[in-house]
XYZ file of N, CA and C in Angstrom:
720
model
N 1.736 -7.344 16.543
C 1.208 -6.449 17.546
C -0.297 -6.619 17.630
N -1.042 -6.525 19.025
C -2.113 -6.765 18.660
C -2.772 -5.509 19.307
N -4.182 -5.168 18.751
C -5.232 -4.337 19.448
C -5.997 -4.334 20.493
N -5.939 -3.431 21.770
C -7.490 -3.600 22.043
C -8.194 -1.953 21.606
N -9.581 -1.871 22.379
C -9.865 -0.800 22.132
C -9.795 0.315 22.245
N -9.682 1.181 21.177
C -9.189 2.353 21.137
C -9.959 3.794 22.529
N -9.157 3.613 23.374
C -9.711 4.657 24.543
C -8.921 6.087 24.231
N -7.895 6.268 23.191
C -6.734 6.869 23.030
C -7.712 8.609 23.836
N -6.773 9.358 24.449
C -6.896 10.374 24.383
C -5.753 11.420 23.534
N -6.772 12.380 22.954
C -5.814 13.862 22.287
C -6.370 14.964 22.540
N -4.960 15.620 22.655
C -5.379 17.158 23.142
C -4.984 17.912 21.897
N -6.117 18.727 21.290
C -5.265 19.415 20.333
C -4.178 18.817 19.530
N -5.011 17.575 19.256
C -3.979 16.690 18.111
C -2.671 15.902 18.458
N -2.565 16.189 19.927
C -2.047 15.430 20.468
C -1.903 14.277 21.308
N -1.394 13.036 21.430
C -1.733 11.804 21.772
C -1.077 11.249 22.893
N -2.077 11.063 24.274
C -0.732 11.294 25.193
C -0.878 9.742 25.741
N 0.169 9.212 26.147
C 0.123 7.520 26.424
C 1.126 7.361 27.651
N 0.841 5.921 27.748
C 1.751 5.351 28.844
C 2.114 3.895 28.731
N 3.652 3.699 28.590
C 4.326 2.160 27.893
C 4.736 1.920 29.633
N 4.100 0.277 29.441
C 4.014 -0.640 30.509
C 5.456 -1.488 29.719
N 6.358 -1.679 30.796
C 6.746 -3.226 30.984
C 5.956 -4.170 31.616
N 6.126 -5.339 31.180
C 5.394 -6.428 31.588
C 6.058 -7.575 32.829
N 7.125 -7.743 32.625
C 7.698 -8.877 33.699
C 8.372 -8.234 34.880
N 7.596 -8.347 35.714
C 8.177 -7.508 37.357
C 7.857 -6.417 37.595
N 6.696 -5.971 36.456
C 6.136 -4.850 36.375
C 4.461 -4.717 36.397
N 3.965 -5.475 35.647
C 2.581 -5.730 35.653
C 2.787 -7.118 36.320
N 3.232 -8.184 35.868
C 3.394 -9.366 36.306
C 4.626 -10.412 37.195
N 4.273 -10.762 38.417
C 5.042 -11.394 38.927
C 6.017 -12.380 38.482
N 6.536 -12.165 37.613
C 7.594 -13.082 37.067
C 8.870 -13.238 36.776
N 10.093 -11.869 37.373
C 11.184 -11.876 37.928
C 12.138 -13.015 38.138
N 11.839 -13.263 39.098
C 12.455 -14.579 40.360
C 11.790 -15.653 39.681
N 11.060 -16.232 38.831
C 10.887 -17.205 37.701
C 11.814 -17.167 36.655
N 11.598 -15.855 35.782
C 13.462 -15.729 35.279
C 14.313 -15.746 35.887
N 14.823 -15.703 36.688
C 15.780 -15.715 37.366
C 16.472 -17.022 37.303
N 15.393 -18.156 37.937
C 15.491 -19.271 38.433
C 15.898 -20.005 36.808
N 14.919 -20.091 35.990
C 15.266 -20.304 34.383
C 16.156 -19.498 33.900
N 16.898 -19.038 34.037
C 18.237 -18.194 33.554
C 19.572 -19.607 34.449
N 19.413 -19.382 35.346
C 20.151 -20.382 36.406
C 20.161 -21.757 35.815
N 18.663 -22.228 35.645
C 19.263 -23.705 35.043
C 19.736 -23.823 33.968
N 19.353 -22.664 32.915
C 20.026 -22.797 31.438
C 21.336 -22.680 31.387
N 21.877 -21.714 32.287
C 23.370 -21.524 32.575
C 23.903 -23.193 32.797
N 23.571 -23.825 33.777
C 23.916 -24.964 34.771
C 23.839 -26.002 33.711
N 23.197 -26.100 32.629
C 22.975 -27.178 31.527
C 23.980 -26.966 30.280
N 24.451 -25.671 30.617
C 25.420 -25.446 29.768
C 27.007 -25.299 30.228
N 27.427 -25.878 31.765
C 28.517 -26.009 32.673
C 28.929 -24.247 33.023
N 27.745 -23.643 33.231
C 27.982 -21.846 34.040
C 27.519 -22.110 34.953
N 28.429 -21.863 35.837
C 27.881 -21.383 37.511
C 27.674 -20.185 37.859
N 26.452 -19.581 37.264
C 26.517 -18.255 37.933
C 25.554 -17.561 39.160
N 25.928 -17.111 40.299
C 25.036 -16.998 41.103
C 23.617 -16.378 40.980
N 22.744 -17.030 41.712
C 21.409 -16.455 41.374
C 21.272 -14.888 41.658
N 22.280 -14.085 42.378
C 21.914 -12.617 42.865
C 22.263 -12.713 41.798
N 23.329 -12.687 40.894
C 23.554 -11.794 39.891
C 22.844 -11.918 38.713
N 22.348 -13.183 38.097
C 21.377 -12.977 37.313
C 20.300 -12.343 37.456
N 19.803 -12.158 38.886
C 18.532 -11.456 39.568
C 18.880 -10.333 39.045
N 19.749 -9.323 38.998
C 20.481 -8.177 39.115
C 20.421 -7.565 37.486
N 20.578 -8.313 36.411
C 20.316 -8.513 34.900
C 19.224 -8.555 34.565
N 18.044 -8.936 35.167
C 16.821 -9.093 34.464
C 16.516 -8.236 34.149
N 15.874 -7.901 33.011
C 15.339 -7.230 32.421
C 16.000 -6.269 31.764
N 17.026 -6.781 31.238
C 17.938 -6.939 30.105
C 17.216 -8.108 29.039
N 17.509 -7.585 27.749
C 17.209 -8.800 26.967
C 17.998 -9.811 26.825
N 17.547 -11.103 26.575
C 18.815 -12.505 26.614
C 19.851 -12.174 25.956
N 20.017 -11.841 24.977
C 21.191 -11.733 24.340
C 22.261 -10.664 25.310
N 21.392 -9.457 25.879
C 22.594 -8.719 26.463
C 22.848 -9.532 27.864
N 22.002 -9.994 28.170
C 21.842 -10.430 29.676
C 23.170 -11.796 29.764
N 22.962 -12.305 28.518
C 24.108 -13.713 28.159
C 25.810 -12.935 28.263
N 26.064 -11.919 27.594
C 26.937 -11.402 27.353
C 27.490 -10.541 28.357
N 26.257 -10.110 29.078
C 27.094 -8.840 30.461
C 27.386 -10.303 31.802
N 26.689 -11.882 31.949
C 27.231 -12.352 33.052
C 28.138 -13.213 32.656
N 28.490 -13.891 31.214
C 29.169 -14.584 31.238
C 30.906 -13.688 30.441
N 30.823 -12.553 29.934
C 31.849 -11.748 29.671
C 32.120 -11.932 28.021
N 33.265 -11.487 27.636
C 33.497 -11.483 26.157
C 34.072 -12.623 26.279
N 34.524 -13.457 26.929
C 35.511 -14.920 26.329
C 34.447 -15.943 26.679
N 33.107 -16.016 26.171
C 32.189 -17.371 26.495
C 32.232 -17.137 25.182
N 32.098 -18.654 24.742
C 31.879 -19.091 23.434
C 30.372 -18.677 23.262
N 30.264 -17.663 22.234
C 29.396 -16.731 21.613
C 28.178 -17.950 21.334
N 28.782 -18.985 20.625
C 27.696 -19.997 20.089
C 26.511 -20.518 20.827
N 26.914 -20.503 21.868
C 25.690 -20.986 22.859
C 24.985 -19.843 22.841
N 24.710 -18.627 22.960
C 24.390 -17.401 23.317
C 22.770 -17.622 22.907
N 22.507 -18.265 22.003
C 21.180 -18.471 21.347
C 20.290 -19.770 21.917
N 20.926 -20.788 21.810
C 21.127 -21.916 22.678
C 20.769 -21.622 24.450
N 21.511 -20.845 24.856
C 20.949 -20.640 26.256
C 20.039 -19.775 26.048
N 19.537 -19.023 25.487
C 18.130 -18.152 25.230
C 17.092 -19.060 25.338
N 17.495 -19.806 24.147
C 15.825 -20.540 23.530
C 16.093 -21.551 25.310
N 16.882 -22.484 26.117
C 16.720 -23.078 27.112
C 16.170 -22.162 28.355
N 16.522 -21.190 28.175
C 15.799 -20.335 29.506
C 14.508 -20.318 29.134
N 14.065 -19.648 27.723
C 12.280 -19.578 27.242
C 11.873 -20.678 27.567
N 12.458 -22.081 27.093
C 11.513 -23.390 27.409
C 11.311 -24.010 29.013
N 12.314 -23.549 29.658
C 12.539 -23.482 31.114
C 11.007 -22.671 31.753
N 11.266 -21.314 30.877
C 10.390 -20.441 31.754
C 8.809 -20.839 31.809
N 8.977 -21.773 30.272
C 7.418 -21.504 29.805
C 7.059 -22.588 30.883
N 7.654 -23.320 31.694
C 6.932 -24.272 32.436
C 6.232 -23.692 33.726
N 6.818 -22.129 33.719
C 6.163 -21.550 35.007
C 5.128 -20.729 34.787
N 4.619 -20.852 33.527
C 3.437 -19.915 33.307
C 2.258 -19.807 34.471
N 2.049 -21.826 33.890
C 0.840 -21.576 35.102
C 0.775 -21.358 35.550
N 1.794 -21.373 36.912
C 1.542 -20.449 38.018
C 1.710 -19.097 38.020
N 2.119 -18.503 37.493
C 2.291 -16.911 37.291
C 1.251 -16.048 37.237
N 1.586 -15.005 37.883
C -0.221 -13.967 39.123
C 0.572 -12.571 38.814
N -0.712 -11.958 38.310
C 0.053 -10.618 38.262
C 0.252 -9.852 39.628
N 0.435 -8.481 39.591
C 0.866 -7.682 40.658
C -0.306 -7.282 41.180
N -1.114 -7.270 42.355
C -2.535 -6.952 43.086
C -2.672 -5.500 42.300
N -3.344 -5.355 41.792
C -3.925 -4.071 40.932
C -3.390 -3.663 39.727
N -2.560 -4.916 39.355
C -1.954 -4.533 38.054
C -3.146 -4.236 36.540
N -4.202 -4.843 37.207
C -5.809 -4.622 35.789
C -6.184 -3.374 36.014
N -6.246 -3.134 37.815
C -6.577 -1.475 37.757
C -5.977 -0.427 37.394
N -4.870 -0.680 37.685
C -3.841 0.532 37.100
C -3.883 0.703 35.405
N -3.776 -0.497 34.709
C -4.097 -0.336 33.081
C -5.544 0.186 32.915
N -6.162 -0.296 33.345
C -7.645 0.762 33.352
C -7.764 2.062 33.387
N -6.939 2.185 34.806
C -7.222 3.410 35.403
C -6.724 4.295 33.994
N -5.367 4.162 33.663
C -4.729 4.891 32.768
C -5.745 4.996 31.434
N -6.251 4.110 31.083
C -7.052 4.194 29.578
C -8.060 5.073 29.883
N -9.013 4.701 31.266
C -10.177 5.392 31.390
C -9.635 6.991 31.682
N -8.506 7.475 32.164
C -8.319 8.725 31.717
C -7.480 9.092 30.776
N -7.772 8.699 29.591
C -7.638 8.426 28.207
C -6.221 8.703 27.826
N -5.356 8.017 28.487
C -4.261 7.726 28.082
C -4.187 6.277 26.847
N -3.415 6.266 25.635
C -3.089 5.548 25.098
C -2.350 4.218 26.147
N -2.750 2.914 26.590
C -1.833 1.797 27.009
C -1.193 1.253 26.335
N 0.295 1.122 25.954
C 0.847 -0.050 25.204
C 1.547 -0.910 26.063
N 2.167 -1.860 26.024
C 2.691 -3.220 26.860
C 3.607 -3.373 25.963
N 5.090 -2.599 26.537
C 6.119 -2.766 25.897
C 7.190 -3.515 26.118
N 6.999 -4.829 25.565
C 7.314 -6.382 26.228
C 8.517 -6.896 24.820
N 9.587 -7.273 25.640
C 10.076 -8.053 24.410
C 10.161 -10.201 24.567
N 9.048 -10.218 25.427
C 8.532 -11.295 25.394
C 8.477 -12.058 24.077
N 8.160 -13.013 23.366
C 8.443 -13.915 22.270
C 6.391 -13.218 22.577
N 5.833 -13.162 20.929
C 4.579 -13.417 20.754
C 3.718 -14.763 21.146
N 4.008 -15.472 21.354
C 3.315 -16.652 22.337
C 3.404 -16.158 23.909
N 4.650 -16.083 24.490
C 4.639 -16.063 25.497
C 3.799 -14.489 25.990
N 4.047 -13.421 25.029
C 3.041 -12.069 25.600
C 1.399 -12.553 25.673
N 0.986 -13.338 24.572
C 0.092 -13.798 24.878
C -0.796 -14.679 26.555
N 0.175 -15.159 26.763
C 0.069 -15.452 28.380
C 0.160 -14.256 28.774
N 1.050 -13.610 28.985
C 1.094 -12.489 29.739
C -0.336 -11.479 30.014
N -0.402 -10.852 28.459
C -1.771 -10.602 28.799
C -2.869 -11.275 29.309
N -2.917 -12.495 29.250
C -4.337 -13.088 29.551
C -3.957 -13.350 31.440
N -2.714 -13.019 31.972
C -2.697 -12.630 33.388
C -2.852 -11.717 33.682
N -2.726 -10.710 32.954
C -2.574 -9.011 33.217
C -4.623 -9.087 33.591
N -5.045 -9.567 32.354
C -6.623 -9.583 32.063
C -7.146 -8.274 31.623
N -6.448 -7.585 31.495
C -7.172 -6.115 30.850
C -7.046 -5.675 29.367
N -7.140 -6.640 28.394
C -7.250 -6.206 27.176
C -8.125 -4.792 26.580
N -8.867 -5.439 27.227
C -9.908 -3.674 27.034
C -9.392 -2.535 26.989
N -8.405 -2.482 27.846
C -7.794 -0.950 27.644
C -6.381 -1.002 27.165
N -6.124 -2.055 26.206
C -4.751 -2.080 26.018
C -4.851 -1.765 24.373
N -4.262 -0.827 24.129
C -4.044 0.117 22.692
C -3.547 -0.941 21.852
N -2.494 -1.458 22.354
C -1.076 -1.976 21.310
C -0.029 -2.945 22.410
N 0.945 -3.854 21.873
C 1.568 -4.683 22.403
C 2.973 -4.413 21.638
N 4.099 -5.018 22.086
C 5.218 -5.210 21.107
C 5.381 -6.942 21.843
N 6.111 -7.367 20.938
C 7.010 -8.654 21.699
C 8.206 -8.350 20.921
N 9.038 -9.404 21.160
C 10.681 -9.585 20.918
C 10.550 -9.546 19.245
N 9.809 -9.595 18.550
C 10.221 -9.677 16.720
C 10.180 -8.226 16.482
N 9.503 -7.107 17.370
C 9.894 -5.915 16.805
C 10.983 -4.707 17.384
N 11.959 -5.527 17.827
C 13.353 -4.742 17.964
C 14.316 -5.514 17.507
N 15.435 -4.848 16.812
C 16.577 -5.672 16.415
C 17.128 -5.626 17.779
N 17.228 -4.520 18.686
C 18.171 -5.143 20.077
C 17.330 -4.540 21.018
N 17.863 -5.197 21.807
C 16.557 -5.339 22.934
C 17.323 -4.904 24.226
N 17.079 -4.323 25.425
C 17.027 -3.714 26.783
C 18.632 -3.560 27.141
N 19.216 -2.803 27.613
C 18.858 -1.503 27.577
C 18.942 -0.888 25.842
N 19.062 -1.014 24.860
C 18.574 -0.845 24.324
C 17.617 0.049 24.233
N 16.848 1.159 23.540
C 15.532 2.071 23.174
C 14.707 1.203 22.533
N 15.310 0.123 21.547
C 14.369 -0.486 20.182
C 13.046 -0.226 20.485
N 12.986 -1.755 21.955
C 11.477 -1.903 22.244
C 10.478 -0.730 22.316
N 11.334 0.501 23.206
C 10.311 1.367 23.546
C 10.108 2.464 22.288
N 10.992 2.143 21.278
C 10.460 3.209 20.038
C 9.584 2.007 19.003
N 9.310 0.793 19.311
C 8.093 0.048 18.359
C 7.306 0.142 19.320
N 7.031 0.406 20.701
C 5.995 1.118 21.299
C 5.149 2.015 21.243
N 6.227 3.301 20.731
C 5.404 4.133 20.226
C 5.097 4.301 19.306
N 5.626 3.479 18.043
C 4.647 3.695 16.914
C 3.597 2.778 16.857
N 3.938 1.685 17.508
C 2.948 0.953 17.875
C 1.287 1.826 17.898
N 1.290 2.419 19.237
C 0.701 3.133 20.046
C 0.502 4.584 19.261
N 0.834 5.052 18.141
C 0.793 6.163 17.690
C 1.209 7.336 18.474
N 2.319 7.630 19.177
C 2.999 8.555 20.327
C 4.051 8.902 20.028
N 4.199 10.102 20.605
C 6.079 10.259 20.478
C 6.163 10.352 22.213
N 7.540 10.348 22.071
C 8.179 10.095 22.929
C 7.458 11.671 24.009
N 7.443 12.743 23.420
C 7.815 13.787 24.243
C 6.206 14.025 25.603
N 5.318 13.324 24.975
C 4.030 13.142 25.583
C 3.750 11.637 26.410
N 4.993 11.111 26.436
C 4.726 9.506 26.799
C 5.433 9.353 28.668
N 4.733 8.660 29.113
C 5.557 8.312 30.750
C 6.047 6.661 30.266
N 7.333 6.021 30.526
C 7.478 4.605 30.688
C 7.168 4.359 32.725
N 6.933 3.175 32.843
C 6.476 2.670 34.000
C 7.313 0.918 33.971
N 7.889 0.942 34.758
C 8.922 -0.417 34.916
C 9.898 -0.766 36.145
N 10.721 -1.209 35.949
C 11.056 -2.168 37.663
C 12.272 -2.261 37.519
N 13.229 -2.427 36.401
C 14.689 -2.303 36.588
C 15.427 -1.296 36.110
N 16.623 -0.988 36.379
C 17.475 0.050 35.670
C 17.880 -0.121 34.422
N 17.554 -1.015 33.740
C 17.426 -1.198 32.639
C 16.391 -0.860 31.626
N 14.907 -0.859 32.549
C 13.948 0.091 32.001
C 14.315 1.296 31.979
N 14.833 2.033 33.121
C 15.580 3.497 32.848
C 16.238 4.026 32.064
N 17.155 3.139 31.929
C 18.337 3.472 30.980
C 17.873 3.491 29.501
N 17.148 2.262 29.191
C 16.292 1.989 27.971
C 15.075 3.536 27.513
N 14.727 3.965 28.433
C 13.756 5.015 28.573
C 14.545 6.422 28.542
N 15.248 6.632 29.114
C 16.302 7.898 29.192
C 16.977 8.157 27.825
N 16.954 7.062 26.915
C 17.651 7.060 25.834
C 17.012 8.118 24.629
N 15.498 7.814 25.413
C 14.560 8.417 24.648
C 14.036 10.164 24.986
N 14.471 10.268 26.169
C 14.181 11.688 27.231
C 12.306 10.889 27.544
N 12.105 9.976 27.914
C 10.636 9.248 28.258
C 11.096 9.335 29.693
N 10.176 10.235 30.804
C 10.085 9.830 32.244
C 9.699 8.045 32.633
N 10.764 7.697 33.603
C 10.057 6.276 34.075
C 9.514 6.105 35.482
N 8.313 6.035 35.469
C 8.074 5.355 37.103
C 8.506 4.719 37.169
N 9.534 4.215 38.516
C 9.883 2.755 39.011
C 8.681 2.161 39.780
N 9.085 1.008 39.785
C 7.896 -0.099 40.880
C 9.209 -0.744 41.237
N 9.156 -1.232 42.762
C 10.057 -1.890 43.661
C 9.560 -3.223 43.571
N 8.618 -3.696 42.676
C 7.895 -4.543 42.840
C 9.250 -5.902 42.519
N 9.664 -5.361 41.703
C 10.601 -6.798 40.727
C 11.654 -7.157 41.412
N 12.248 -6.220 42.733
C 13.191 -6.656 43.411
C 14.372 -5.810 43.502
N 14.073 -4.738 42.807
C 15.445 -3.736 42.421
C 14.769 -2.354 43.662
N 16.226 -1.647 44.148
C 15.878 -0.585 45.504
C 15.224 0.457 44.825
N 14.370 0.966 45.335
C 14.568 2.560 44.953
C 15.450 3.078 44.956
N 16.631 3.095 45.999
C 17.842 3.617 45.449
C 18.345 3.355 44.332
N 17.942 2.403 44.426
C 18.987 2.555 42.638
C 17.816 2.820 41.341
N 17.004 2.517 41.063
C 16.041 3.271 40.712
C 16.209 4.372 40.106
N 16.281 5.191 41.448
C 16.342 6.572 41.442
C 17.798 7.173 41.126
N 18.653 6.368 41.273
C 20.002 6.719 40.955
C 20.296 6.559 39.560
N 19.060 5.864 39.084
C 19.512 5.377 36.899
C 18.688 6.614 36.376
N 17.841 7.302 37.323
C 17.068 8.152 36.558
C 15.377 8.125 37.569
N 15.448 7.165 37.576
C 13.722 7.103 37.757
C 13.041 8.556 38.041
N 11.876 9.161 37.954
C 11.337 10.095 38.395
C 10.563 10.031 39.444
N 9.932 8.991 39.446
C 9.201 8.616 40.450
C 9.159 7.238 41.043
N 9.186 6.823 42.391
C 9.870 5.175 42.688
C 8.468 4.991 43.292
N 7.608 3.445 43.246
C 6.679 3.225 44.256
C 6.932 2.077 44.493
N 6.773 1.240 45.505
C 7.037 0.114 46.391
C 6.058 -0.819 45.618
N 5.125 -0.627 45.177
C 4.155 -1.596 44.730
C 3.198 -0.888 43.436
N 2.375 -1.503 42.544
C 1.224 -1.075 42.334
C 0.048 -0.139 42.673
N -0.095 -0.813 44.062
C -1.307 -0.832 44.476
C -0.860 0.896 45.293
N 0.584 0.863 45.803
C 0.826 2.390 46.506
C 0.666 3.347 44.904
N 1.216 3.301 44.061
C 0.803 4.056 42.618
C -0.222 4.348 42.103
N -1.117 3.777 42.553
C -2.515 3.941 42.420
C -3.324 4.761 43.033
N -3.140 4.590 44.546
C -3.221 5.395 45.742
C -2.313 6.767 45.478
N -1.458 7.068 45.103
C -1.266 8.362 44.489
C -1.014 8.884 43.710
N -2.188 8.262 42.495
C -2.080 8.336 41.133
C -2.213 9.844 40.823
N -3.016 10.347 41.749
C -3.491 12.095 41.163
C -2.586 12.794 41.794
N -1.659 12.310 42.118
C -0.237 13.363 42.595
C 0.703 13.422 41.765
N 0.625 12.333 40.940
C 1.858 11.544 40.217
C 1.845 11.750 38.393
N 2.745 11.413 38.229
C 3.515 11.936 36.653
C 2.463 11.155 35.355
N 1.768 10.021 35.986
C 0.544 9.722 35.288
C -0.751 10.607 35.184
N -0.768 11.191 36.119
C -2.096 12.057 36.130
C -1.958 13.480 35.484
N -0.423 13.728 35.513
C -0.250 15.325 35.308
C -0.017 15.301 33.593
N 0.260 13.970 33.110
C -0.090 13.267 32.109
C -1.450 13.530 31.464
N -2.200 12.920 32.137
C -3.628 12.953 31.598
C -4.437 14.433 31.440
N -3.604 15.405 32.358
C -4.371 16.672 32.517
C -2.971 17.474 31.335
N -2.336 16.784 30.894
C -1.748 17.949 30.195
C -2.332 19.006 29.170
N -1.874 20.307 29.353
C -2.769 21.078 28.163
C -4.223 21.164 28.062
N -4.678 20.981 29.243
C -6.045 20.587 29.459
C -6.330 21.678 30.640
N -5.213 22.361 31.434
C -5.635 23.277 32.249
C -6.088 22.592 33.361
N -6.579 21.449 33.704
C -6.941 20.978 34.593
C -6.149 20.386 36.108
């Protein structure tokens, strides 16, 4: 896990934060998995259509292997097509651009002293890219990648080495993410999730896994940040 600097805010000893997903959430990189999910399948004789892997992301590989190909795929590959999708993916780094205001929004949140963590089950190399697209280390508290959950999305793991990560409990924390799998993963915990439409998934459905709040983009979340479950966040217990 790594550090940046500590902006943490507490109220009366309390520590209030906000856990980022990272892929389709801060960063445009969805429909890159997607596409590397597809050829790893195809190298291993699976034909599976690209909607439906689209539809899985952000699930972790292991569940994501198991909910498209069913209980009768030979289990053995399961690891095998993981590590081929990662080496697939890593060829699309370079090009990979985060979401237009995805630095402001992590800002915004630190500078009103919310704790940031980036609750990624990315491999530690590859979060490393990630952040250095995101570009806002400065206000980033804490990180997770994939070595600190035994199971991963929907799954809670990630988002409870988040918060200890991040020094938080759950009952003071907002999650912010892009699939129903962030929801479900988050609900596990009673953690509100903003959706972002950004990654390709409806607000309807979104809002149908739970979401509390759905925004089309970043950059609209930002624009009504002081209406929204982040801000009422930052003013908690504060009277303000």
């Amino acid at each position: 896990m790594a550090d940046g600097q500590d902006q943490d805010r507490t109220t009366a000893g309390v520590r209030h934060g906000v856990l980022f997903d990272v892929d389709g959430t801060l960063v445009d990189s969805n429909y890159q998995h997607t596409i590397a999910w597809w050829q790893a399948f195809r190298r291993f004789g699976h034909d599976v259509p690209l909607a439906e892997i689209h539809r899985a992301i952000g699930m972790g590989g292991d569940k994501l292997v198991a909910h498209l190909l069913g209980d009768d795929r030979d289990p053995e590959q399961d690891t095998d097509l993981d590590s081929t999708h990662g080496a697939i993916f890593s060829s699309y780094w370079p090009g990979l651009r985060p979401f237009e205001g995805a630095g402001d929004l992590v800002r915004r949140c630190a500078a009103d002293g919310l704790t940031v963590v980036l609750a990624s089950s990315a491999s530690q190399q590859e979060l490393g890219v990630l952040r250095g697209i995101i570009d806002a280390d400065d206000a980033i508290s804490a990180a997770t990648s994939s070595g600190d959950a035994e199971n991963s999305k929907p799954s809670p793991d990630i988002l409870v080495a988040a918060l200890e990560a991040g020094g938080l409990e759950a009952a003071n924390t907002v999650f912010v993410g892009d699939s129903v799998w962030d929801v479900h993963a988050a609900s596990e915990l009673d953690i509100p999730t903003i959706g972002l439409a950004s990654g390709g998934t409806s607000e309807a459905e979104l809002r149908d896994a739970g979401a509390v709040e759905v925004y089309k983009d970043i950059r609209v979340l930002l624009e009504a940040f002081d209406d929204g479950a982040l801000h009422r966040l930052t003013t908690a217990d504060t009277g303000a």
